[in-house]
Amino acid sequence: MHNKFGKKRVEKSSKMEELKNFELNNKILENFDKIMSYHLDKVENLVIKEAFSNPKLFNIISLCTKLKSLTIEGDLRVDVNKIIFNICKPELLETLILNSVKLPTTKSFTKFTNLKTISLTNITFSDVNGFFNKITNKDKIIAINLSNVDLGRKSISICGMFPNLKYLNIDGLRNCKFDNFVFLAESNEIERLDFFGNEISFSALKDLSRKKYTKNIDVKLKTSKKSLIDNRLEISSENEISLTINSFDFETATSYLPLSKVQNLFLVIEDKFDINEYMRKFKKVKGKVSISIRNVSYLKNSVAKNLQEKLKLEYIGILDYEKSKIKMYSIEDYIKIRDKFDKIIENISKYSTDIEKFEELYNYIKENIRFDDENESNIKTFFIENYSGQNLYALEIEDILKELKIPCHVISGVSYDESNCLWNQVKLAGNWYNMDIASDLKLKLNKKMWQSGSKGILQDDEEFSKNHIEQFGNPEACETKISQKKKEIKNNDKEISPFKKVMNKLKNVFKFNKNNALPEPGNTTNDNGNK
């Protein structure tokens, strides 16, 4: 019994010597006697989770005499100062991790003279600047993590008080002034900078691009307008600089970061932007220039061909608002897409009224672009392969109508079959109308009709709401029936284009054969045979 008992004691003692990592929480503290049987003087990594003020807690902490790493997690009720006060040998501690608690303010914290790593996560109602100032031997700090920390309107430059900092992770800082990154540019020690969840001003580009880093940097830049694609600066471990920038911020960004320093430029064009004007600047980029546009109307084929020739552009991106991403198309495909887009516009008479233009477009789409919700659709399938899914109709019709100078926007909601979909509202002859071309074509495909009994594509709110529920967008009030409006136009004869009447008569007379119907200019003669 004695030998067997002794053997067990030896095994238990050996096991206790291996206890380097230990976690304390309120539940574990309930078994205090068991905890006291451990060799706490062997613990190097102590984690305290949601353990509130308790004499037993502080007693146990004081017995951990070889701590190298201390983690405190919980909430504002955790007494961090008292925990810090009860650390027996603070000069041994190298890593301090604080999560969702108050930062220590006690003088005891100044005894932590060997700190090398500090991690702060979910910190509010604390003076981070004051906490940093209390750190003794700042030159020993080599790594700092700041995640979801309220900096109390202090500058990011407070991180510059640690001269030998090698690793800095910044993620989702609040109330922070990103106004001075000189400390990064001047530091000879920084090896890695991770920057997420925050926007920095363009003025910081100058300091960030001055420094050579050994790890990747990914920084979100501020934007002057709301955009689907964020402005970003990326610096690779090989020190290659990539800039993603919206066209309306291009001038500002490049005033701080010369394109001669940029290896890869990705320009997102979301407004009317004269690319030819900036062609010389683009040539300064050391590597590749990529371009994405809001929709097909933003880039003419002549410009696309110029980009292909002078910048060796291989692809053009088009914003996919349905999926919140960019879809890339080969330059050859884009030229075909834009060519089809132009032909649709050209085939709609510029002398027609807005109602007539819309009807011409609707008839073209109804006859040429089939409804297909089984296969994935995109701008190429719409314009080149002649089929489209539910939501793509609304997006492309908006682009075409706007090119025709007809006000139009997209609304999101639920249609008659309880499916999520997009539809349009269009302004014709001074009135707004709802239209859902995709659902209309789907109904016709299944030989059905709207629940309201309407056969028309343009509907007022009363009629349209029987088949649709609006969820997102800024809908206009659609109060006029199109039949009523057409009747008014016919009676008043104000909106009917006189050019359209003349052109229709000419077409009937000459039967579209202009060469035979009209003599060539300069070849007209009188009855005597004289010109």
Short mmCIF file of C-alpha atoms in Angstrom, two decimals, residues 81-252:
data_model
loop_
_atom_site.label_atom_id
_atom_site.label_comp_id
_atom_site.label_asym_id
_atom_site.label_seq_id
_atom_site.Cartn_x
_atom_site.Cartn_y
_atom_site.Cartn_z
CA ASN A 81 -5.89 47.13 -10.27
CA LYS A 82 -6.21 44.61 -7.45
CA ILE A 83 -5.12 41.76 -9.70
CA ILE A 84 -2.05 43.75 -10.76
CA PHE A 85 -1.32 44.60 -7.11
CA ASN A 86 -1.26 40.90 -6.14
CA ILE A 87 1.26 39.82 -8.78
CA CYS A 88 4.15 38.59 -6.65
CA LYS A 89 7.00 39.15 -9.10
CA PRO A 90 5.84 41.72 -11.67
CA GLU A 91 9.36 42.14 -13.04
CA LEU A 92 9.10 38.65 -14.65
CA LEU A 93 5.96 39.40 -16.68
CA GLU A 94 6.59 39.75 -20.43
CA THR A 95 3.07 39.61 -21.95
CA LEU A 96 -0.06 41.45 -20.80
CA ILE A 97 -3.41 40.77 -22.50
CA LEU A 98 -6.48 42.77 -21.47
CA ASN A 99 -9.92 42.09 -22.98
CA SER A 100 -13.14 44.04 -22.18
CA VAL A 101 -11.84 45.34 -18.86
CA LYS A 102 -10.64 48.66 -17.49
CA LEU A 103 -6.97 49.49 -17.93
CA PRO A 104 -4.86 49.51 -14.75
CA THR A 105 -4.20 52.87 -13.12
CA THR A 106 -2.44 51.70 -9.95
CA LYS A 107 1.21 52.60 -9.30
CA SER A 108 1.88 48.87 -8.97
CA PHE A 109 1.70 48.68 -12.75
CA THR A 110 4.99 50.62 -13.00
CA LYS A 111 6.71 47.57 -11.48
CA PHE A 112 6.11 45.62 -14.69
CA THR A 113 9.59 46.48 -15.93
CA ASN A 114 10.06 43.65 -18.44
CA LEU A 115 6.94 43.91 -20.63
CA LYS A 116 7.51 43.06 -24.27
CA THR A 117 4.00 42.41 -25.65
CA ILE A 118 0.75 44.28 -24.94
CA SER A 119 -2.65 43.35 -26.34
CA LEU A 120 -5.75 45.48 -25.76
CA THR A 121 -9.16 44.31 -27.05
CA ASN A 122 -12.64 45.82 -26.55
CA ILE A 123 -11.35 48.60 -24.30
CA THR A 124 -13.67 51.52 -23.42
CA PHE A 125 -13.86 54.13 -20.66
CA SER A 126 -10.10 54.00 -20.19
CA ASP A 127 -7.20 56.34 -20.83
CA VAL A 128 -5.04 54.41 -23.30
CA ASN A 129 -2.54 57.25 -23.59
CA GLY A 130 -2.16 57.39 -19.79
CA PHE A 131 -1.79 53.60 -19.70
CA PHE A 132 1.00 53.73 -22.28
CA ASN A 133 2.75 56.50 -20.36
CA LYS A 134 2.79 54.38 -17.17
CA ILE A 135 4.70 51.59 -18.92
CA THR A 136 8.23 51.37 -17.56
CA ASN A 137 11.06 50.64 -20.00
CA LYS A 138 9.14 51.46 -23.17
CA ASP A 139 12.16 50.48 -25.22
CA LYS A 140 11.51 46.81 -24.35
CA ILE A 141 8.05 46.77 -25.99
CA ILE A 142 8.27 44.98 -29.35
CA ALA A 143 4.61 44.08 -30.09
CA ILE A 144 1.29 45.92 -29.62
CA ASN A 145 -2.22 44.80 -30.57
CA LEU A 146 -5.11 47.29 -30.48
CA SER A 147 -8.49 45.78 -31.45
CA ASN A 148 -11.77 47.65 -31.00
CA VAL A 149 -10.16 50.12 -28.63
CA ASP A 150 -11.51 53.61 -27.87
CA LEU A 151 -8.52 55.93 -28.07
CA GLY A 152 -10.36 58.92 -26.61
CA ARG A 153 -9.68 61.15 -29.62
CA LYS A 154 -5.94 60.67 -29.30
CA SER A 155 -3.62 60.39 -32.29
CA ILE A 156 -2.35 57.06 -33.58
CA SER A 157 1.10 58.59 -33.05
CA ILE A 158 0.94 57.58 -29.36
CA CYS A 159 2.23 54.22 -30.59
CA GLY A 160 5.42 56.06 -31.48
CA MET A 161 6.51 56.22 -27.82
CA PHE A 162 7.86 52.67 -28.21
CA PRO A 163 11.13 53.07 -30.17
CA ASN A 164 11.83 49.37 -30.71
CA LEU A 165 8.32 48.34 -31.79
CA LYS A 166 8.47 45.54 -34.39
CA TYR A 167 4.86 44.35 -34.67
CA LEU A 168 1.79 46.59 -34.66
CA ASN A 169 -1.75 45.31 -35.21
CA ILE A 170 -4.52 47.92 -35.49
CA ASP A 171 -8.09 46.73 -35.94
CA GLY A 172 -11.26 48.80 -35.58
CA LEU A 173 -10.00 51.66 -33.44
CA ARG A 174 -12.62 54.17 -32.29
CA ASN A 175 -12.21 57.89 -31.61
CA CYS A 176 -8.72 57.78 -33.04
CA LYS A 177 -7.01 60.47 -35.11
CA PHE A 178 -5.15 58.85 -37.97
CA ASP A 179 -3.22 62.01 -38.61
CA ASN A 180 0.43 61.16 -38.11
CA PHE A 181 2.30 58.06 -39.28
CA VAL A 182 5.75 59.63 -39.17
CA PHE A 183 6.73 57.23 -36.37
CA LEU A 184 6.30 54.32 -38.81
CA ALA A 185 8.36 55.97 -41.52
CA GLU A 186 11.16 56.88 -39.13
CA SER A 187 11.28 53.55 -37.30
CA ASN A 188 14.04 51.15 -38.28
CA GLU A 189 12.49 48.31 -36.30
CA ILE A 190 8.97 47.87 -37.70
CA GLU A 191 8.70 44.47 -39.38
CA ARG A 192 4.95 43.99 -39.57
CA LEU A 193 1.95 46.32 -39.67
CA ASP A 194 -1.58 44.90 -39.83
CA PHE A 195 -4.23 47.56 -40.28
CA PHE A 196 -7.89 46.58 -40.57
CA GLY A 197 -11.31 48.02 -39.87
CA ASN A 198 -10.25 51.66 -40.02
CA GLU A 199 -9.97 54.38 -42.61
CA ILE A 200 -6.97 56.67 -42.81
CA SER A 201 -6.69 60.00 -44.61
CA PHE A 202 -4.83 60.37 -47.91
CA SER A 203 -2.20 62.53 -46.22
CA ALA A 204 -0.96 59.37 -44.45
CA LEU A 205 -0.03 57.80 -47.79
CA LYS A 206 3.19 59.80 -47.92
CA ASP A 207 4.45 58.44 -44.57
CA LEU A 208 3.24 54.87 -45.13
CA SER A 209 4.90 54.60 -48.54
CA ARG A 210 8.28 55.89 -47.27
CA LYS A 211 8.96 52.83 -45.12
CA LYS A 212 10.15 49.42 -46.28
CA TYR A 213 8.23 46.65 -44.54
CA THR A 214 8.96 42.95 -44.38
CA LYS A 215 5.30 41.94 -44.07
CA ASN A 216 2.08 42.76 -45.91
CA ILE A 217 0.16 45.94 -45.10
CA ASP A 218 -3.51 46.41 -45.99
CA VAL A 219 -5.00 49.82 -45.18
CA LYS A 220 -8.47 51.19 -45.94
CA LEU A 221 -8.41 54.80 -47.11
CA LYS A 222 -11.12 57.38 -46.58
CA THR A 223 -13.45 58.19 -49.46
CA SER A 224 -15.15 61.48 -50.27
CA LYS A 225 -18.31 59.71 -51.49
CA LYS A 226 -20.15 56.49 -50.71
CA SER A 227 -18.87 53.71 -52.94
CA LEU A 228 -19.32 49.97 -53.41
CA ILE A 229 -15.53 49.48 -53.55
CA ASP A 230 -13.27 50.78 -50.77
CA ASN A 231 -10.16 52.83 -51.41
CA ARG A 232 -7.21 50.68 -50.26
CA LEU A 233 -3.44 50.77 -49.97
CA GLU A 234 -1.57 47.46 -49.95
CA ILE A 235 2.16 47.06 -49.45
CA SER A 236 3.52 43.56 -50.00
CA SER A 237 6.39 41.91 -48.16
CA GLU A 238 8.46 42.63 -51.30
CA ASN A 239 7.56 46.30 -50.78
CA GLU A 240 5.32 46.45 -53.86
CA ILE A 241 2.66 49.15 -53.52
CA SER A 242 -0.85 48.52 -54.85
CA LEU A 243 -3.48 51.27 -54.85
CA THR A 244 -7.22 50.74 -55.30
CA ILE A 245 -8.85 54.13 -55.74
CA ASN A 246 -12.21 55.53 -56.82
CA SER A 247 -12.03 58.05 -59.64
CA PHE A 248 -13.46 60.90 -57.57
CA ASP A 249 -10.54 60.52 -55.11
CA PHE A 250 -7.85 59.89 -57.73
CA GLU A 251 -6.40 63.41 -57.80
CA THR A 252 -6.23 63.71 -54.01
#
